[in-house]
Structures are given as C-alpha cells and as structure tokens.
RNA sequence: GGAGGGAUGGGAGAGUGGUUGAAUCCGGCGGUCUUGAAAACCGUUAUACGUAAGUAUCGGGGGUUCGAAUCCCCCUCCCUCUUCCA
C-alpha cells in the first residue's frame, strides 16, 4: 500500500509508476472518493459535536421536561442522519482501501524502466560456466537415471508438478537446507524461525499477495492459505506492532516448503524440477530503518550470492526493470544460476526492497529513538536460496561423463562424507 | 469436540448507561533535592483525521439509546475444566 497522501499531492508520480509497470489503476476515482469522504467527515463531525452537546444537556437535567423531550426528539433525528453518514463513510473507505490495495509500490530511481523481462540489465557475473567435453544431460534425465527422483509416482500421490525426491537427492536437498541455514545464522547474523505453514488472510494481505493474486495460492477449507514463501509469515511476525528502534535491524531466516498453484504457467518448465507446486526454500527477511534499506538490500543480495559462491555455482545478478519487478518491490535483484542443459542463467533468488509498502499494509512501525511519531519500517526479503533449483544446478553443473554427480566440497560434511552420487548397484 | 470464564492505555488493574479518553499502581520522560546516584516529592506520559474548533477509538463488527468501556447479537482470540491426539 502506498501512502494515499502521495496520491493526493503528486498523483502524476503514481500515474508514471503505473505506466512504467504496465499496470492500470483508476486513480481519478480513488481521488474522487477520497474527496467525498473528506467532505462527509467534516459535515458529520459537526453533527456529532452537536449531538454530544445535546446529550450532555439532557443528562445534566438543566432543561425542563418539555424542552427536554423536544431536545431528545431533535437529537434522535440527528442520530439517524449520523448513522447514514457513518455507513456512507464506511462504504467509501472500503472502496478506497480496496482500490489502493491494487496500486503497486512506487519504484526506486535506480530501478530501470523497461518494456519486458528482456530489458532487465545485468549487474554482475561470477564464475565461469564449465566447458563440458561430453554430451550433457538435463537434470531430469540424470535424476531418473540415478533413481533419485520419481515424477510419475509424485503425480500419482498428488498431482502434476509434484515430484517424489528419493535417496541421495533427498539427502542433498536436506544437506542444502542445513548448509544455507547454518551460513545465514552463523555468518550473516540471521535468527532462525520455524513459522506456521498455514496462514490467515491478514498475513497474505500484509505482504501483498492478497487481494490481487489469490489465484496463485492454495486455500484450505478453513480459510487458511498454504504459504507461497516464508517471506509472508516472517514479515508478518511483527504485524500491528510498534517496535523499539533499538530492535532494528531485525534479520530473520527460515526454511519452509512453499506452495504455489502456478496458475497460468501451463506448459512452462514441464520437464524437471524447476517449477513445482511444492518446493523448499530458505528465505531471508529484514525489517530495517527506512534510512538504510537500500544498503540492506545490497548486503541481503550478497548473503544470497555467498551461498552460490560457496557451492561454486556460476551466477549472474540482474536488476529487474519496471515491467518485470514484483508488485510490492521498489527495487529488486534477481540472482540467476547457470543451467547447462538450457545454456542460460535461470532465476534462483529474488531480493527485494519493499520499502514501507508492506509495512503500511501490515502496520509494522517503530518508535524513533529521538521521540516523535512512530514510522513504518522498511521490509526486505530474498531467497537464499530456492533449494529445489539449487539441486537442479548442482545436478547439471556437477555432472560427470559417467552420469554421476560430484558433491560440492562444502556439502560433503552435510552428506556424511559422500563425495558423489552414483548409480546404485 | 463439550462446559464455563475472560479481552480496558507500554505493563498490572479499576470502572455495569451521563463532563470516563478513561481511577490507581508500576514503568518511561522532565524537574526539585544531591558532589553524583538512590530515595522522596512535583510535573508529564495513547493514536488517527483536521489549519483549528472538534471528531473517532476500551479485541473486531453490528444493534438498542438523546447518550455505550458499561446493555443486546455475531465473530476472533486467550484462560480453566473435560475429551481426543503426534
């Protein structure tokens, strides 16, 4: 949610943002409703003042009986009018809120303007894609050969886009989660959390998935939603709270499964482990002081790339342009890992500064040390990393000519000494 | 799942229809005193909208009333007992 004051005072700024984002929201109607609301409130406040004065007079019995009855009758009419006005205000405020909730976050000046994902500029690269002297295989083929993933049975148990992960791949995935969490908690200063995986709608509204993107979520019959990313529960931990400034910055990390309906992605990445309804992810979330949230975004991104460097996986960082950046983000870096079978880099992490956009929705504030009004914190989130896609990257980048997979050095202790995944004999 | 009890300001806790936006205590902040501190004492200490007058807010929503923290209805959450359970 952006500050409605920005819309009132500088609607062009909001309109420009919408244009750059290729989004459309009827701002004029919001402003019209806002004006209308203000007028009614002004009128109503006067009526309420009168009502309060009358009630005071009636209560104190300073007026005689006849006059009192007349006053009561008069005030009753006043009450009816107030009731109608209050209802109208509620209606307008709901309408304004619902419309405001569809406006995406304003963009940071450093977010490039672009027409599509093809306009995302590359920021930097690390590592050299390996040159193979044999015919490389797709990770799905490698996994099938090694008997470490079973797609048909995953589908049998659940649905398409569910995969059964077995044996060494399951162990690898578990090793990755532990490795990532250990680095973030021990080296990067994050606190580890195990959040609920089912969330109420207020959480999803707080971080911006609702009301606009409900079709992307799995919903239970109880009205709870399966988390699409740990960003949601982690960011919402301090919802409706006023924090002491001394508490900032707050660094949180969690490994969770993530559930996404992937509506509208039919036919995309149907082969392999890239796009699943359920996938593991280690998430980083920061709640920070507004003055240094962009520095925090840089360090957050580095926290994620550190993992790739330790795993010796080549990657590049791109800045998402205005047409591709997420709804809640003002600035976002995608980290893409090298995927040999596709001969290109693929997204493995997305690191965003959501500024005060989520904080305003979720009402997360802090009391400044120097006193004065409480302010909204800035929230940031980033994957570090998507575990399933990291498995994909390791399978493909570390494949050997005999179809075995070399385990990255740092993971060997986590694999209880296993150095490569081979065919079981 | 069944029965009962509860939700008030940063915290504890009073308040069952009329200057109650809300007693009191603790905490916080400022001051007096002191070399400094403690103690004591004095003052102050919610938020939103509004230029202001003012209006709204006692878990959330609705209702009764001239007037609701106080009465009624619905919802959410918490506690106790009971039941079930990894």
PDB file of C-alpha atoms in Angstrom, chain A residues 120-250:
ATOM      1  CA  UNK A 120      16.482  -6.405 -17.205  1.00  0.00           C
ATOM      2  CA  UNK A 121      20.087  -5.190 -17.196  1.00  0.00           C
ATOM      3  CA  UNK A 122      22.816  -7.465 -15.957  1.00  0.00           C
ATOM      4  CA  UNK A 123      24.540  -6.146 -12.888  1.00  0.00           C
ATOM      5  CA  UNK A 124      27.429  -8.574 -12.483  1.00  0.00           C
ATOM      6  CA  UNK A 125      28.589 -12.140 -13.083  1.00  0.00           C
ATOM      7  CA  UNK A 126      30.542 -14.595 -11.006  1.00  0.00           C
ATOM      8  CA  UNK A 127      32.186 -17.828 -12.083  1.00  0.00           C
ATOM      9  CA  UNK A 128      32.725 -19.364 -15.481  1.00  0.00           C
ATOM     10  CA  UNK A 129      30.188 -21.804 -16.877  1.00  0.00           C
ATOM     11  CA  UNK A 130      32.008 -25.115 -17.122  1.00  0.00           C
ATOM     12  CA  UNK A 131      33.044 -26.375 -20.547  1.00  0.00           C
ATOM     13  CA  UNK A 132      31.971 -29.985 -20.909  1.00  0.00           C
ATOM     14  CA  UNK A 133      33.884 -32.473 -23.087  1.00  0.00           C
ATOM     15  CA  UNK A 134      30.909 -34.805 -23.247  1.00  0.00           C
ATOM     16  CA  UNK A 135      27.210 -34.549 -24.079  1.00  0.00           C
ATOM     17  CA  UNK A 136      25.498 -33.030 -21.080  1.00  0.00           C
ATOM     18  CA  UNK A 137      22.197 -34.249 -19.740  1.00  0.00           C
ATOM     19  CA  UNK A 138      19.126 -32.494 -18.459  1.00  0.00           C
ATOM     20  CA  UNK A 139      18.749 -32.794 -14.662  1.00  0.00           C
ATOM     21  CA  UNK A 140      15.500 -34.719 -15.060  1.00  0.00           C
ATOM     22  CA  UNK A 141      17.274 -37.364 -17.113  1.00  0.00           C
ATOM     23  CA  UNK A 142      20.175 -37.515 -14.685  1.00  0.00           C
ATOM     24  CA  UNK A 143      17.785 -37.878 -11.748  1.00  0.00           C
ATOM     25  CA  UNK A 144      15.830 -40.616 -13.449  1.00  0.00           C
ATOM     26  CA  UNK A 145      18.956 -42.496 -14.366  1.00  0.00           C
ATOM     27  CA  UNK A 146      20.290 -42.250 -10.830  1.00  0.00           C
ATOM     28  CA  UNK A 147      16.853 -43.193  -9.472  1.00  0.00           C
ATOM     29  CA  UNK A 148      16.769 -40.195  -7.135  1.00  0.00           C
ATOM     30  CA  UNK A 149      13.583 -38.535  -8.389  1.00  0.00           C
ATOM     31  CA  UNK A 150      10.274 -40.102  -9.361  1.00  0.00           C
ATOM     32  CA  UNK A 151       7.868 -37.883 -11.259  1.00  0.00           C
ATOM     33  CA  UNK A 152       5.118 -40.393 -12.199  1.00  0.00           C
ATOM     34  CA  UNK A 153       4.696 -41.500  -8.615  1.00  0.00           C
ATOM     35  CA  UNK A 154       4.773 -37.922  -7.375  1.00  0.00           C
ATOM     36  CA  UNK A 155       1.907 -37.248  -9.764  1.00  0.00           C
ATOM     37  CA  UNK A 156       0.138 -40.412  -8.613  1.00  0.00           C
ATOM     38  CA  UNK A 157       0.322 -39.382  -4.969  1.00  0.00           C
ATOM     39  CA  UNK A 158      -0.663 -35.769  -5.526  1.00  0.00           C
ATOM     40  CA  UNK A 159      -0.976 -34.064  -8.882  1.00  0.00           C
ATOM     41  CA  UNK A 160       1.091 -32.859 -11.797  1.00  0.00           C
ATOM     42  CA  UNK A 161       4.043 -30.683 -10.815  1.00  0.00           C
ATOM     43  CA  UNK A 162       4.703 -32.783  -7.715  1.00  0.00           C
ATOM     44  CA  UNK A 163       7.863 -34.861  -7.581  1.00  0.00           C
ATOM     45  CA  UNK A 164       8.968 -37.636  -5.283  1.00  0.00           C
ATOM     46  CA  UNK A 165      12.562 -36.947  -4.237  1.00  0.00           C
ATOM     47  CA  UNK A 166      14.448 -40.034  -3.150  1.00  0.00           C
ATOM     48  CA  UNK A 167      17.661 -41.268  -1.607  1.00  0.00           C
ATOM     49  CA  UNK A 168      20.733 -39.186  -2.379  1.00  0.00           C
ATOM     50  CA  UNK A 169      18.691 -36.326  -3.877  1.00  0.00           C
ATOM     51  CA  UNK A 170      16.580 -36.122  -0.725  1.00  0.00           C
ATOM     52  CA  UNK A 171      19.751 -36.165   1.308  1.00  0.00           C
ATOM     53  CA  UNK A 172      21.271 -33.486  -0.920  1.00  0.00           C
ATOM     54  CA  UNK A 173      18.218 -31.300  -0.525  1.00  0.00           C
ATOM     55  CA  UNK A 174      18.302 -31.709   3.255  1.00  0.00           C
ATOM     56  CA  UNK A 175      22.041 -31.001   3.252  1.00  0.00           C
ATOM     57  CA  UNK A 176      21.465 -27.787   1.304  1.00  0.00           C
ATOM     58  CA  UNK A 177      18.804 -26.528   3.699  1.00  0.00           C
ATOM     59  CA  UNK A 178      21.050 -27.146   6.686  1.00  0.00           C
ATOM     60  CA  UNK A 179      24.066 -25.654   4.970  1.00  0.00           C
ATOM     61  CA  UNK A 180      22.214 -22.490   3.961  1.00  0.00           C
ATOM     62  CA  UNK A 181      20.643 -22.020   7.385  1.00  0.00           C
ATOM     63  CA  UNK A 182      23.993 -22.545   9.100  1.00  0.00           C
ATOM     64  CA  UNK A 183      25.686 -19.901   6.955  1.00  0.00           C
ATOM     65  CA  UNK A 184      22.888 -17.365   7.491  1.00  0.00           C
ATOM     66  CA  UNK A 185      22.642 -17.897  11.235  1.00  0.00           C
ATOM     67  CA  UNK A 186      26.378 -18.216  11.936  1.00  0.00           C
ATOM     68  CA  UNK A 187      27.957 -15.897   9.360  1.00  0.00           C
ATOM     69  CA  UNK A 188      25.220 -13.464   8.337  1.00  0.00           C
ATOM     70  CA  UNK A 189      23.533 -12.761  11.659  1.00  0.00           C
ATOM     71  CA  UNK A 190      20.027 -14.070  10.954  1.00  0.00           C
ATOM     72  CA  UNK A 191      17.747 -15.635  13.535  1.00  0.00           C
ATOM     73  CA  UNK A 192      16.257 -18.958  12.501  1.00  0.00           C
ATOM     74  CA  UNK A 193      12.490 -19.342  12.627  1.00  0.00           C
ATOM     75  CA  UNK A 194      10.101 -22.210  12.037  1.00  0.00           C
ATOM     76  CA  UNK A 195       6.863 -20.421  11.142  1.00  0.00           C
ATOM     77  CA  UNK A 196       3.383 -21.838  10.621  1.00  0.00           C
ATOM     78  CA  UNK A 197       2.891 -23.076   7.057  1.00  0.00           C
ATOM     79  CA  UNK A 198      -0.820 -22.252   7.068  1.00  0.00           C
ATOM     80  CA  UNK A 199      -1.536 -18.553   7.225  1.00  0.00           C
ATOM     81  CA  UNK A 200      -4.571 -16.368   7.711  1.00  0.00           C
ATOM     82  CA  UNK A 201      -5.661 -13.891   5.084  1.00  0.00           C
ATOM     83  CA  UNK A 202      -4.367 -10.873   7.031  1.00  0.00           C
ATOM     84  CA  UNK A 203      -0.816 -12.156   6.525  1.00  0.00           C
ATOM     85  CA  UNK A 204      -1.238 -12.506   2.784  1.00  0.00           C
ATOM     86  CA  UNK A 205      -2.786  -9.057   2.623  1.00  0.00           C
ATOM     87  CA  UNK A 206       0.074  -7.649   4.663  1.00  0.00           C
ATOM     88  CA  UNK A 207       2.738  -8.772   2.233  1.00  0.00           C
ATOM     89  CA  UNK A 208       0.685  -8.039  -0.885  1.00  0.00           C
ATOM     90  CA  UNK A 209      -0.378 -11.463  -2.224  1.00  0.00           C
ATOM     91  CA  UNK A 210      -3.995 -10.642  -1.422  1.00  0.00           C
ATOM     92  CA  UNK A 211      -6.339  -9.406  -2.688  1.00  0.00           C
ATOM     93  CA  UNK A 212      -4.797  -9.299  -6.162  1.00  0.00           C
ATOM     94  CA  UNK A 213      -3.080 -12.665  -6.501  1.00  0.00           C
ATOM     95  CA  UNK A 214      -5.392 -15.089  -4.745  1.00  0.00           C
ATOM     96  CA  UNK A 215      -5.415 -17.499  -7.698  1.00  0.00           C
ATOM     97  CA  UNK A 216      -1.710 -18.184  -7.118  1.00  0.00           C
ATOM     98  CA  UNK A 217      -2.396 -19.601  -3.656  1.00  0.00           C
ATOM     99  CA  UNK A 218      -3.677 -22.855  -2.206  1.00  0.00           C
ATOM    100  CA  UNK A 219      -6.533 -22.255   0.224  1.00  0.00           C
ATOM    101  CA  UNK A 220      -7.857 -24.679   2.814  1.00  0.00           C
ATOM    102  CA  UNK A 221     -11.491 -25.262   3.627  1.00  0.00           C
ATOM    103  CA  UNK A 222     -10.857 -23.496   6.947  1.00  0.00           C
ATOM    104  CA  UNK A 223      -9.990 -20.331   5.030  1.00  0.00           C
ATOM    105  CA  UNK A 224      -6.265 -20.557   5.719  1.00  0.00           C
ATOM    106  CA  UNK A 225      -3.675 -20.366   2.961  1.00  0.00           C
ATOM    107  CA  UNK A 226      -0.599 -22.517   2.399  1.00  0.00           C
ATOM    108  CA  UNK A 227       2.396 -20.231   2.438  1.00  0.00           C
ATOM    109  CA  UNK A 228       3.730 -19.367  -1.051  1.00  0.00           C
ATOM    110  CA  UNK A 229       7.027 -18.233   0.524  1.00  0.00           C
ATOM    111  CA  UNK A 230       8.349 -17.802   4.059  1.00  0.00           C
ATOM    112  CA  UNK A 231       8.506 -14.097   3.296  1.00  0.00           C
ATOM    113  CA  UNK A 232       4.843 -13.988   4.297  1.00  0.00           C
ATOM    114  CA  UNK A 233       4.992 -15.407   7.842  1.00  0.00           C
ATOM    115  CA  UNK A 234       8.386 -13.846   8.605  1.00  0.00           C
ATOM    116  CA  UNK A 235       7.367 -10.350   7.549  1.00  0.00           C
ATOM    117  CA  UNK A 236       4.071 -10.686   9.396  1.00  0.00           C
ATOM    118  CA  UNK A 237       5.636 -11.668  12.719  1.00  0.00           C
ATOM    119  CA  UNK A 238       5.580  -8.028  13.808  1.00  0.00           C
ATOM    120  CA  UNK A 239       2.303  -7.098  12.124  1.00  0.00           C
ATOM    121  CA  UNK A 240       0.290  -4.495  14.072  1.00  0.00           C
ATOM    122  CA  UNK A 241       3.234  -3.796  16.355  1.00  0.00           C
ATOM    123  CA  UNK A 242       5.275  -0.758  17.267  1.00  0.00           C
ATOM    124  CA  UNK A 243       8.907  -1.782  17.717  1.00  0.00           C
ATOM    125  CA  UNK A 244      11.624  -0.054  19.693  1.00  0.00           C
ATOM    126  CA  UNK A 245      14.114   1.462  17.262  1.00  0.00           C
ATOM    127  CA  UNK A 246      16.914  -0.297  19.166  1.00  0.00           C
ATOM    128  CA  UNK A 247      15.471  -3.608  17.930  1.00  0.00           C
ATOM    129  CA  UNK A 248      16.244  -2.717  14.296  1.00  0.00           C
ATOM    130  CA  UNK A 249      17.503  -4.140  12.080  1.00  0.00           C
ATOM    131  CA  UNK A 250      15.751  -7.487  12.526  1.00  0.00           C
TER     132      UNK A 250
END
